[in-house]
Amino acid sequence: MFTNDKASSDVERIKAESCGLRGTLRESLRNPVTGAVAEDDVQIIKFHGIYQQDYRDLRAERHQQKLEPLYQFMARLRLPGGILNGTQWLVLSEIARTYGNGSLRITSRQSIQFHGLLKTHLRSTLQALDKALLDTVSACGDVNRNVIVSSAPQRSAQHAEVYGWAKGIAEHLLPQTHAYHEIWLDGQRVTAPPEEDSLYGPTYLPRKFKIAIAVPPHNDVDVFTQDLGFIAIHEDGRLVGFNVCVGGGLGRSHNKPDTYPRLADTCGFCIPEQALAVAEAVLTLQRDHGDRSDRSHARLKYTVDRMGLDFFMQKVQQHTGFSLSPPRPFYFETSGDRFGWFENDDGTSSLTLFIPSGRIANIEGGFPLLSGLDALARLHRGEIRLTCNQNLLIAGVSPAERPQIEAVLAEYGLDRLLNFAPIRTHAMACVALPTCPLAMAEAERYLPVFLDHMETLLAELGLEGEALAVRMTGCPNGCARPYLAEIGLVGKAPGLYDLYLGGDRAGMRLNTLYREAMGEEALLEALRPLLVRFAGHRRPGETFGDFVQRQDLLPSNPSHRHTERA
Amino acid sequence: MSTKPKMQDILLLFEVLRNAPYAPAAFATSFGAEDMVLTDLIAKRAPWIEIFTLDTGRLPEETYRLMQETLNRYSLPIKIYFPEDLAVEHYVQAHGPNAFYESQALRKACCHMRKVEPLRRALQGKKAWLTGMRQAQSPSRQGLAVHQWDEIHALHKFNPLAAWHNDEVWDYIRQFEVPYNHLHDQGYPSIGCAPCTRAISPGQDIRAGRWWWEGADTKECGLHIVDGELIRVKLAAAPKASEQME
């Protein structure tokens, strides 16, 4: 057997005792003495799409005042394919202003997060979402997470079809417990808990599980970073099936060499009607064979490496009862978004708006994004789509609607978002401080400052037009997928980052650790000579990531899996 | 009992359905009491939702009368879908006009050609559909949610009245003088085709008068239930999907 007989982690106990993900959440919500939930409930509430956090900028001050930390919660939507409409958007914005910190945050999985919710407002928040047909079920926790789909802006019919499959997979892999409904919505028990969950069993998965569908040539979902990736294969404009990719994942831990980012392997091809069975098989095998003793070693990528890819895929085929055919050829052009207006194949057009770090707020001196997008949401009749690069699409704009949308953009000054340098529009940062409890360094708040320096440096070298992909995270867990970036910055301690170099722009190659624990000045000093060399010696069209690989400027680093793909 | 707060939720739901990714949305009415409530609401507040019905060819006379009354009252376009003529001709010639009493297989085949197949056509090109289903209508609908993903048609499915009580439906009908099927006054709470619906006695299950000669566990025609399970309940491994649809 591949299951370990090592002791299970404490989270396993909590799940098993949770009575179908109920825990003591009802009691925790009623307890007026603290702003937090009970210790075990901190784990359980994740399965409901909510993280307990505290406002870290005030931690020391409150400690001095002998106050408990300022507990607050982050709630994340389950939003397959990142699709909403204007009416729903206005509900989100209202919640952010009423209960949240006045901002919405687009995530790297095409979702929306609210930050700064108080315990006493959680129920009202989730009830307001429910009325707008939205929920936060399974947005976090050891279950299948939000299923993401290429936003493929220009091909409306193809997108709609692929979205249908994604939605089917997402609904099929939902836990069967009624706990969410009971605790947050009507408070009534529909059945006697705990309901048996034939898919997940009583302890759910060993760790989170991520699924994406990419529509080539767009790899905006970063399909090789998923536990399970599907690459849509279209022939003569018709969806014939999906390539199946297994075992990707980026999270690692500092000073734990047996944790590593891994890109998924492309294992075969299935027809669309088989995708659900493949997803269920891979998820079930991970449920039964994943490492439940060490959470930093529990993702599917480790299970696959331990069992061996071929054996794992044999098991998948045993489970589904059919075999996969060889993968079909595909080509990815980019993992980034294309900004501005594009004509779609159905006579409508779409606008991709750059949203700096996915943060939507009315920041003083900045862009009135919250108000501006409210105004757009009020008049737009098509979809609003979120991208995995934390940007936003106004999709399906009719020719009649377009001038109105442009007028609103101009009124709120949002048209200026289309004029940013490519290094800014292609950069990504995770949330990090002050809300994320895992952050070791700044990311979202510091990225703009770092990019100021980079922009100056690039301009100096005549590289200002380069769409260099910079990705920054506050910890090694990889939410902004830094291990695929041309320049990846991974937070180690306040003001210190590990520098990774050499990713490509289509999400096909991991980068390499170049230098460790560097401050701002050291980072810029390390990058300058490389960029100088790049400016002078690059081949036409060559990217910085490809250049440092070709010139062999990177150390070989055995602790960081480097997988090259053709 | 006030229907006010639930009404606001439904109006918000209709607003959400006005736009992508839920538009175009269509409401399937069979002119039951719940359907009349939704028809009234859609006519007054949400004309962007298309209304259609499946005329099986065997509906009770009262239903046709109500259909006409509804068209007169709301001056709404209601799309009426019929079964495929060849399928009906073939079935009737092979098995006789009332073969549905003979076996469950023949009954389901009849439901399939008169309802399930026309529904599939009606939903083509739609992004979402609405029904008047309620949790209290039968034990199998107890866990019914307002928002479901219909795996068979790959569409969003909405049951805005899922949590409504019977009294709330009738309060609404009386308050707004909504037309309704007079069979309801004669002990028919759930009305389908004429040969397959009969009145029930007080205290009986609401759907007890449907296909009454069959067992209690089969009170669905196949529009909302497949192999005895609500559609939202898991679909088995994909290769079986096509079998399930048959």
mmCIF file of N, CA and C in Angstrom, chain A residues 408-517:
data_model
loop_
_atom_site.group_PDB
_atom_site.id
_atom_site.type_symbol
_atom_site.label_atom_id
_atom_site.label_comp_id
_atom_site.label_asym_id
_atom_site.label_seq_id
_atom_site.Cartn_x
_atom_site.Cartn_y
_atom_site.Cartn_z
ATOM 1 N N VAL A 408 -18.056 55.504 -19.562
ATOM 2 C CA VAL A 408 -17.874 55.271 -18.121
ATOM 3 C C VAL A 408 -16.396 55.139 -17.779
ATOM 4 N N LEU A 409 -15.651 54.432 -18.634
ATOM 5 C CA LEU A 409 -14.209 54.285 -18.401
ATOM 6 C C LEU A 409 -13.542 55.650 -18.326
ATOM 7 N N ALA A 410 -13.918 56.520 -19.256
ATOM 8 C CA ALA A 410 -13.310 57.847 -19.299
ATOM 9 C C ALA A 410 -13.733 58.663 -18.076
ATOM 10 N N GLU A 411 -15.002 58.544 -17.711
ATOM 11 C CA GLU A 411 -15.527 59.316 -16.583
ATOM 12 C C GLU A 411 -14.753 59.011 -15.295
ATOM 13 N N TYR A 412 -14.413 57.728 -15.093
ATOM 14 C CA TYR A 412 -13.727 57.344 -13.859
ATOM 15 C C TYR A 412 -12.203 57.272 -14.049
ATOM 16 N N GLY A 413 -11.752 57.653 -15.227
ATOM 17 C CA GLY A 413 -10.302 57.622 -15.479
ATOM 18 C C GLY A 413 -9.745 56.215 -15.612
ATOM 19 N N LEU A 414 -10.622 55.241 -15.799
ATOM 20 C CA LEU A 414 -10.136 53.859 -15.869
ATOM 21 C C LEU A 414 -9.490 53.554 -17.216
ATOM 22 N N ASP A 415 -9.719 54.421 -18.199
ATOM 23 C CA ASP A 415 -9.072 54.202 -19.493
ATOM 24 C C ASP A 415 -7.550 54.283 -19.356
ATOM 25 N N ARG A 416 -7.096 54.966 -18.296
ATOM 26 C CA ARG A 416 -5.641 55.062 -18.087
ATOM 27 C C ARG A 416 -5.023 53.707 -17.724
ATOM 28 N N LEU A 417 -5.871 52.782 -17.248
ATOM 29 C CA LEU A 417 -5.360 51.451 -16.904
ATOM 30 C C LEU A 417 -4.839 50.721 -18.144
ATOM 31 N N LEU A 418 -5.246 51.214 -19.318
ATOM 32 C CA LEU A 418 -4.818 50.559 -20.552
ATOM 33 C C LEU A 418 -3.447 51.053 -20.997
ATOM 34 N N ASN A 419 -2.896 52.037 -20.289
ATOM 35 C CA ASN A 419 -1.641 52.639 -20.739
ATOM 36 C C ASN A 419 -0.432 52.257 -19.885
ATOM 37 N N PHE A 420 -0.589 51.309 -18.999
ATOM 38 C CA PHE A 420 0.535 50.940 -18.143
ATOM 39 C C PHE A 420 1.620 50.199 -18.927
ATOM 40 N N ALA A 421 2.849 50.296 -18.434
ATOM 41 C CA ALA A 421 3.949 49.572 -19.066
ATOM 42 C C ALA A 421 3.693 48.072 -18.944
ATOM 43 N N PRO A 422 4.121 47.307 -19.958
ATOM 44 C CA PRO A 422 3.861 45.855 -19.939
ATOM 45 C C PRO A 422 4.410 45.164 -18.692
ATOM 46 N N ILE A 423 5.507 45.662 -18.139
ATOM 47 C CA ILE A 423 6.049 44.974 -16.962
ATOM 48 C C ILE A 423 5.073 45.054 -15.790
ATOM 49 N N ARG A 424 4.243 46.092 -15.771
ATOM 50 C CA ARG A 424 3.241 46.195 -14.705
ATOM 51 C C ARG A 424 2.028 45.321 -14.986
ATOM 52 N N THR A 425 1.576 45.358 -16.241
ATOM 53 C CA THR A 425 0.340 44.631 -16.531
ATOM 54 C C THR A 425 0.564 43.123 -16.525
ATOM 55 N N HIS A 426 1.796 42.690 -16.634
ATOM 56 C CA HIS A 426 2.054 41.246 -16.618
ATOM 57 C C HIS A 426 2.571 40.757 -15.270
ATOM 58 N N ALA A 427 2.667 41.651 -14.311
ATOM 59 C CA ALA A 427 3.162 41.257 -12.991
ATOM 60 C C ALA A 427 2.022 40.738 -12.128
ATOM 61 N N MET A 428 2.371 39.927 -11.170
ATOM 62 C CA MET A 428 1.364 39.405 -10.253
ATOM 63 C C MET A 428 1.922 39.350 -8.844
ATOM 64 N N ALA A 429 1.051 39.619 -7.870
ATOM 65 C CA ALA A 429 1.451 39.468 -6.474
ATOM 66 C C ALA A 429 0.314 38.811 -5.714
ATOM 67 N N CYS A 430 0.667 38.061 -4.688
ATOM 68 C CA CYS A 430 -0.363 37.502 -3.826
ATOM 69 C C CYS A 430 -0.783 38.572 -2.811
ATOM 70 N N VAL A 431 -1.734 38.246 -1.955
ATOM 71 C CA VAL A 431 -2.274 39.228 -1.008
ATOM 72 C C VAL A 431 -1.245 39.572 0.079
ATOM 73 N N ALA A 432 -0.665 38.568 0.703
ATOM 74 C CA ALA A 432 0.346 38.731 1.765
ATOM 75 C C ALA A 432 -0.121 39.678 2.887
ATOM 76 N N LEU A 433 0.783 40.532 3.367
ATOM 77 C CA LEU A 433 0.462 41.413 4.505
ATOM 78 C C LEU A 433 -0.501 42.515 4.067
ATOM 79 N N PRO A 434 -1.375 42.966 4.932
ATOM 80 C CA PRO A 434 -1.452 42.662 6.358
ATOM 81 C C PRO A 434 -2.436 41.558 6.733
ATOM 82 N N THR A 435 -3.099 40.915 5.749
ATOM 83 C CA THR A 435 -4.168 39.997 6.149
ATOM 84 C C THR A 435 -3.771 38.524 6.137
ATOM 85 N N CYS A 436 -2.898 38.109 5.216
ATOM 86 C CA CYS A 436 -2.625 36.676 5.100
ATOM 87 C C CYS A 436 -1.742 36.198 6.254
ATOM 88 N N PRO A 437 -2.203 35.183 6.983
ATOM 89 C CA PRO A 437 -1.428 34.715 8.128
ATOM 90 C C PRO A 437 -0.136 33.994 7.735
ATOM 91 N N LEU A 438 -0.020 33.583 6.486
ATOM 92 C CA LEU A 438 1.153 32.817 6.068
ATOM 93 C C LEU A 438 2.307 33.709 5.626
ATOM 94 N N ALA A 439 1.997 34.977 5.344
ATOM 95 C CA ALA A 439 3.001 35.850 4.722
ATOM 96 C C ALA A 439 4.209 36.048 5.624
ATOM 97 N N MET A 440 5.405 35.947 5.017
ATOM 98 C CA MET A 440 6.650 36.223 5.721
ATOM 99 C C MET A 440 7.196 37.573 5.281
ATOM 100 N N ALA A 441 6.733 38.032 4.124
ATOM 101 C CA ALA A 441 7.185 39.319 3.591
ATOM 102 C C ALA A 441 6.019 39.973 2.859
ATOM 103 N N GLU A 442 6.190 41.240 2.494
ATOM 104 C CA GLU A 442 5.168 41.949 1.723
ATOM 105 C C GLU A 442 5.099 41.381 0.309
ATOM 106 N N ALA A 443 3.945 41.527 -0.332
ATOM 107 C CA ALA A 443 3.871 41.219 -1.766
ATOM 108 C C ALA A 443 3.008 42.274 -2.463
ATOM 109 N N GLU A 444 1.679 42.208 -2.269
ATOM 110 C CA GLU A 444 0.791 43.133 -2.983
ATOM 111 C C GLU A 444 1.152 44.597 -2.707
ATOM 112 N N ARG A 445 1.509 44.902 -1.461
ATOM 113 C CA ARG A 445 1.792 46.304 -1.123
ATOM 114 C C ARG A 445 3.171 46.748 -1.621
ATOM 115 N N TYR A 446 4.082 45.786 -1.774
ATOM 116 C CA TYR A 446 5.446 46.146 -2.158
ATOM 117 C C TYR A 446 5.679 46.065 -3.668
ATOM 118 N N LEU A 447 4.932 45.210 -4.352
ATOM 119 C CA LEU A 447 5.176 45.023 -5.787
ATOM 120 C C LEU A 447 5.247 46.335 -6.575
ATOM 121 N N PRO A 448 4.300 47.268 -6.375
ATOM 122 C CA PRO A 448 4.363 48.507 -7.168
ATOM 123 C C PRO A 448 5.671 49.264 -6.958
ATOM 124 N N VAL A 449 6.208 49.233 -5.750
ATOM 125 C CA VAL A 449 7.459 49.927 -5.461
ATOM 126 C C VAL A 449 8.608 49.253 -6.207
ATOM 127 N N PHE A 450 8.625 47.924 -6.133
ATOM 128 C CA PHE A 450 9.674 47.181 -6.832
ATOM 129 C C PHE A 450 9.600 47.436 -8.337
ATOM 130 N N LEU A 451 8.365 47.494 -8.839
ATOM 131 C CA LEU A 451 8.206 47.698 -10.282
ATOM 132 C C LEU A 451 8.607 49.106 -10.711
ATOM 133 N N ASP A 452 8.462 50.081 -9.800
ATOM 134 C CA ASP A 452 8.970 51.427 -10.108
ATOM 135 C C ASP A 452 10.448 51.345 -10.476
ATOM 136 N N HIS A 453 11.206 50.643 -9.632
ATOM 137 C CA HIS A 453 12.643 50.495 -9.877
ATOM 138 C C HIS A 453 12.902 49.735 -11.174
ATOM 139 N N MET A 454 12.137 48.670 -11.366
ATOM 140 C CA MET A 454 12.325 47.858 -12.570
ATOM 141 C C MET A 454 12.015 48.667 -13.822
ATOM 142 N N GLU A 455 10.965 49.483 -13.720
ATOM 143 C CA GLU A 455 10.564 50.267 -14.881
ATOM 144 C C GLU A 455 11.686 51.246 -15.265
ATOM 145 N N THR A 456 12.273 51.866 -14.245
ATOM 146 C CA THR A 456 13.386 52.790 -14.491
ATOM 147 C C THR A 456 14.556 52.054 -15.137
ATOM 148 N N LEU A 457 14.856 50.895 -14.583
ATOM 149 C CA LEU A 457 15.978 50.105 -15.082
ATOM 150 C C LEU A 457 15.755 49.688 -16.536
ATOM 151 N N LEU A 458 14.541 49.211 -16.826
ATOM 152 C CA LEU A 458 14.246 48.764 -18.191
ATOM 153 C C LEU A 458 14.316 49.927 -19.167
ATOM 154 N N ALA A 459 13.813 51.093 -18.731
ATOM 155 C CA ALA A 459 13.817 52.265 -19.605
ATOM 156 C C ALA A 459 15.254 52.654 -19.936
ATOM 157 N N GLU A 460 16.079 52.576 -18.919
ATOM 158 C CA GLU A 460 17.500 52.886 -19.079
ATOM 159 C C GLU A 460 18.135 51.996 -20.151
ATOM 160 N N LEU A 461 17.701 50.754 -20.220
ATOM 161 C CA LEU A 461 18.298 49.786 -21.142
ATOM 162 C C LEU A 461 17.524 49.674 -22.456
ATOM 163 N N GLY A 462 16.532 50.546 -22.620
ATOM 164 C CA GLY A 462 15.731 50.485 -23.852
ATOM 165 C C GLY A 462 14.818 49.275 -23.907
ATOM 166 N N LEU A 463 14.480 48.717 -22.741
ATOM 167 C CA LEU A 463 13.650 47.506 -22.695
ATOM 168 C C LEU A 463 12.231 47.806 -22.206
ATOM 169 N N GLU A 464 11.812 49.080 -22.257
ATOM 170 C CA GLU A 464 10.529 49.442 -21.625
ATOM 171 C C GLU A 464 9.329 48.743 -22.251
ATOM 172 N N GLY A 465 9.479 48.230 -23.470
ATOM 173 C CA GLY A 465 8.338 47.555 -24.096
ATOM 174 C C GLY A 465 8.241 46.078 -23.731
ATOM 175 N N GLU A 466 9.203 45.578 -22.956
ATOM 176 C CA GLU A 466 9.241 44.144 -22.645
ATOM 177 C C GLU A 466 8.131 43.735 -21.680
ATOM 178 N N ALA A 467 7.395 42.690 -22.030
ATOM 179 C CA ALA A 467 6.330 42.184 -21.153
ATOM 180 C C ALA A 467 6.922 41.139 -20.203
ATOM 181 N N LEU A 468 7.983 41.536 -19.532
ATOM 182 C CA LEU A 468 8.683 40.639 -18.602
ATOM 183 C C LEU A 468 7.736 40.181 -17.481
ATOM 184 N N ALA A 469 7.657 38.885 -17.238
ATOM 185 C CA ALA A 469 6.721 38.403 -16.216
ATOM 186 C C ALA A 469 7.392 38.360 -14.846
ATOM 187 N N VAL A 470 6.973 39.287 -13.970
ATOM 188 C CA VAL A 470 7.470 39.329 -12.596
ATOM 189 C C VAL A 470 6.349 38.854 -11.678
ATOM 190 N N ARG A 471 6.641 37.911 -10.838
ATOM 191 C CA ARG A 471 5.619 37.452 -9.890
ATOM 192 C C ARG A 471 6.207 37.397 -8.488
ATOM 193 N N MET A 472 5.449 37.944 -7.529
ATOM 194 C CA MET A 472 5.962 38.076 -6.172
ATOM 195 C C MET A 472 4.989 37.445 -5.177
ATOM 196 N N THR A 473 5.519 36.644 -4.253
ATOM 197 C CA THR A 473 4.667 36.114 -3.193
ATOM 198 C C THR A 473 5.316 36.377 -1.837
ATOM 199 N N GLY A 474 4.478 36.403 -0.805
ATOM 200 C CA GLY A 474 4.974 36.691 0.532
ATOM 201 C C GLY A 474 5.456 35.458 1.273
ATOM 202 N N CYS A 475 5.306 34.289 0.646
ATOM 203 C CA CYS A 475 5.734 33.039 1.283
ATOM 204 C C CYS A 475 5.948 32.015 0.184
ATOM 205 N N PRO A 476 6.484 30.850 0.497
ATOM 206 C CA PRO A 476 6.807 29.895 -0.584
ATOM 207 C C PRO A 476 5.619 29.089 -1.105
ATOM 208 N N ASN A 477 4.394 29.349 -0.628
ATOM 209 C CA ASN A 477 3.279 28.513 -1.057
ATOM 210 C C ASN A 477 2.838 28.744 -2.490
ATOM 211 N N GLY A 478 3.218 29.869 -3.041
ATOM 212 C CA GLY A 478 3.099 30.000 -4.494
ATOM 213 C C GLY A 478 1.764 30.460 -5.049
ATOM 214 N N CYS A 479 0.955 31.198 -4.284
ATOM 215 C CA CYS A 479 -0.364 31.614 -4.779
ATOM 216 C C CYS A 479 -0.292 32.400 -6.087
ATOM 217 N N ALA A 480 0.714 33.225 -6.256
ATOM 218 C CA ALA A 480 0.815 33.992 -7.511
ATOM 219 C C ALA A 480 1.671 33.239 -8.538
ATOM 220 N N ARG A 481 1.869 31.961 -8.301
ATOM 221 C CA ARG A 481 2.619 31.086 -9.209
ATOM 222 C C ARG A 481 3.994 31.658 -9.594
ATOM 223 N N PRO A 482 4.817 32.023 -8.589
ATOM 224 C CA PRO A 482 6.107 32.667 -8.869
ATOM 225 C C PRO A 482 7.108 31.732 -9.529
ATOM 226 N N TYR A 483 6.912 30.417 -9.388
ATOM 227 C CA TYR A 483 7.921 29.480 -9.894
ATOM 228 C C TYR A 483 7.858 29.282 -11.396
ATOM 229 N N LEU A 484 6.926 29.978 -12.049
ATOM 230 C CA LEU A 484 6.857 29.937 -13.505
ATOM 231 C C LEU A 484 7.294 31.253 -14.117
ATOM 232 N N ALA A 485 7.584 32.252 -13.254
ATOM 233 C CA ALA A 485 7.847 33.599 -13.754
ATOM 234 C C ALA A 485 9.244 33.702 -14.355
ATOM 235 N N GLU A 486 9.409 34.717 -15.201
ATOM 236 C CA GLU A 486 10.764 35.010 -15.668
ATOM 237 C C GLU A 486 11.587 35.533 -14.494
ATOM 238 N N ILE A 487 10.939 36.385 -13.681
ATOM 239 C CA ILE A 487 11.562 36.841 -12.446
ATOM 240 C C ILE A 487 10.588 36.531 -11.312
ATOM 241 N N GLY A 488 10.942 35.578 -10.480
ATOM 242 C CA GLY A 488 10.078 35.193 -9.369
ATOM 243 C C GLY A 488 10.695 35.636 -8.045
ATOM 244 N N LEU A 489 9.891 36.273 -7.215
ATOM 245 C CA LEU A 489 10.367 36.732 -5.913
ATOM 246 C C LEU A 489 9.542 36.062 -4.830
ATOM 247 N N VAL A 490 10.191 35.283 -3.993
ATOM 248 C CA VAL A 490 9.464 34.511 -2.987
ATOM 249 C C VAL A 490 9.900 34.969 -1.596
ATOM 250 N N GLY A 491 8.952 35.512 -0.840
ATOM 251 C CA GLY A 491 9.248 36.117 0.455
ATOM 252 C C GLY A 491 9.806 35.123 1.458
ATOM 253 N N LYS A 492 10.841 35.585 2.193
ATOM 254 C CA LYS A 492 11.482 34.715 3.159
ATOM 255 C C LYS A 492 11.389 35.319 4.561
ATOM 256 N N ALA A 493 11.533 36.634 4.615
ATOM 257 C CA ALA A 493 11.452 37.383 5.872
ATOM 258 C C ALA A 493 11.126 38.820 5.467
ATOM 259 N N PRO A 494 10.726 39.659 6.424
ATOM 260 C CA PRO A 494 10.396 41.036 6.042
ATOM 261 C C PRO A 494 11.515 41.655 5.203
ATOM 262 N N GLY A 495 11.197 42.087 3.998
ATOM 263 C CA GLY A 495 12.164 42.760 3.134
ATOM 264 C C GLY A 495 13.128 41.832 2.409
ATOM 265 N N LEU A 496 13.014 40.522 2.600
ATOM 266 C CA LEU A 496 13.960 39.599 1.973
ATOM 267 C C LEU A 496 13.248 38.578 1.084
ATOM 268 N N TYR A 497 13.802 38.383 -0.093
ATOM 269 C CA TYR A 497 13.175 37.500 -1.075
ATOM 270 C C TYR A 497 14.193 36.560 -1.693
ATOM 271 N N ASP A 498 13.754 35.344 -1.991
ATOM 272 C CA ASP A 498 14.541 34.465 -2.846
ATOM 273 C C ASP A 498 14.240 34.855 -4.284
ATOM 274 N N LEU A 499 15.263 34.877 -5.099
ATOM 275 C CA LEU A 499 15.109 35.305 -6.489
ATOM 276 C C LEU A 499 15.176 34.094 -7.419
ATOM 277 N N TYR A 500 14.122 33.901 -8.179
ATOM 278 C CA TYR A 500 14.059 32.804 -9.149
ATOM 279 C C TYR A 500 14.068 33.392 -10.551
ATOM 280 N N LEU A 501 14.772 32.752 -11.467
ATOM 281 C CA LEU A 501 14.854 33.268 -12.834
ATOM 282 C C LEU A 501 14.638 32.154 -13.846
ATOM 283 N N GLY A 502 14.128 32.560 -15.021
ATOM 284 C CA GLY A 502 14.185 31.660 -16.165
ATOM 285 C C GLY A 502 12.904 30.947 -16.547
ATOM 286 N N GLY A 503 11.761 31.384 -16.059
ATOM 287 C CA GLY A 503 10.506 30.804 -16.548
ATOM 288 C C GLY A 503 10.229 31.299 -17.960
ATOM 289 N N ASP A 504 9.289 30.664 -18.638
ATOM 290 C CA ASP A 504 8.938 31.164 -19.968
ATOM 291 C C ASP A 504 7.645 31.972 -19.846
ATOM 292 N N ARG A 505 7.038 32.320 -20.985
ATOM 293 C CA ARG A 505 5.815 33.133 -20.901
ATOM 294 C C ARG A 505 4.552 32.337 -21.202
ATOM 295 N N ALA A 506 4.693 31.031 -21.319
ATOM 296 C CA ALA A 506 3.511 30.232 -21.619
ATOM 297 C C ALA A 506 3.229 29.207 -20.525
ATOM 298 N N GLY A 507 3.958 29.303 -19.426
ATOM 299 C CA GLY A 507 3.692 28.397 -18.312
ATOM 300 C C GLY A 507 4.137 26.973 -18.562
ATOM 301 N N MET A 508 5.181 26.782 -19.382
ATOM 302 C CA MET A 508 5.636 25.436 -19.737
ATOM 303 C C MET A 508 6.870 25.028 -18.957
ATOM 304 N N ARG A 509 7.516 25.981 -18.253
ATOM 305 C CA ARG A 509 8.820 25.678 -17.673
ATOM 306 C C ARG A 509 8.943 26.302 -16.285
ATOM 307 N N LEU A 510 9.446 25.549 -15.343
ATOM 308 C CA LEU A 510 9.727 26.111 -14.030
ATOM 309 C C LEU A 510 10.997 26.942 -14.101
ATOM 310 N N ASN A 511 11.094 27.935 -13.232
ATOM 311 C CA ASN A 511 12.321 28.719 -13.173
ATOM 312 C C ASN A 511 13.290 28.092 -12.164
ATOM 313 N N THR A 512 14.386 28.766 -11.902
ATOM 314 C CA THR A 512 15.445 28.208 -11.061
ATOM 315 C C THR A 512 15.818 29.207 -9.974
ATOM 316 N N LEU A 513 16.102 28.695 -8.792
ATOM 317 C CA LEU A 513 16.551 29.569 -7.703
ATOM 318 C C LEU A 513 17.906 30.156 -8.071
ATOM 319 N N TYR A 514 17.984 31.477 -8.067
ATOM 320 C CA TYR A 514 19.218 32.146 -8.503
ATOM 321 C C TYR A 514 20.001 32.666 -7.306
ATOM 322 N N ARG A 515 19.343 33.392 -6.394
ATOM 323 C CA ARG A 515 19.990 33.891 -5.182
ATOM 324 C C ARG A 515 18.981 33.858 -4.050
ATOM 325 N N GLU A 516 19.484 33.720 -2.830
ATOM 326 C CA GLU A 516 18.571 33.618 -1.685
ATOM 327 C C GLU A 516 18.582 34.871 -0.818
ATOM 328 N N ALA A 517 17.433 35.102 -0.169
ATOM 329 C CA ALA A 517 17.293 36.113 0.879
ATOM 330 C C ALA A 517 17.903 37.469 0.528
#
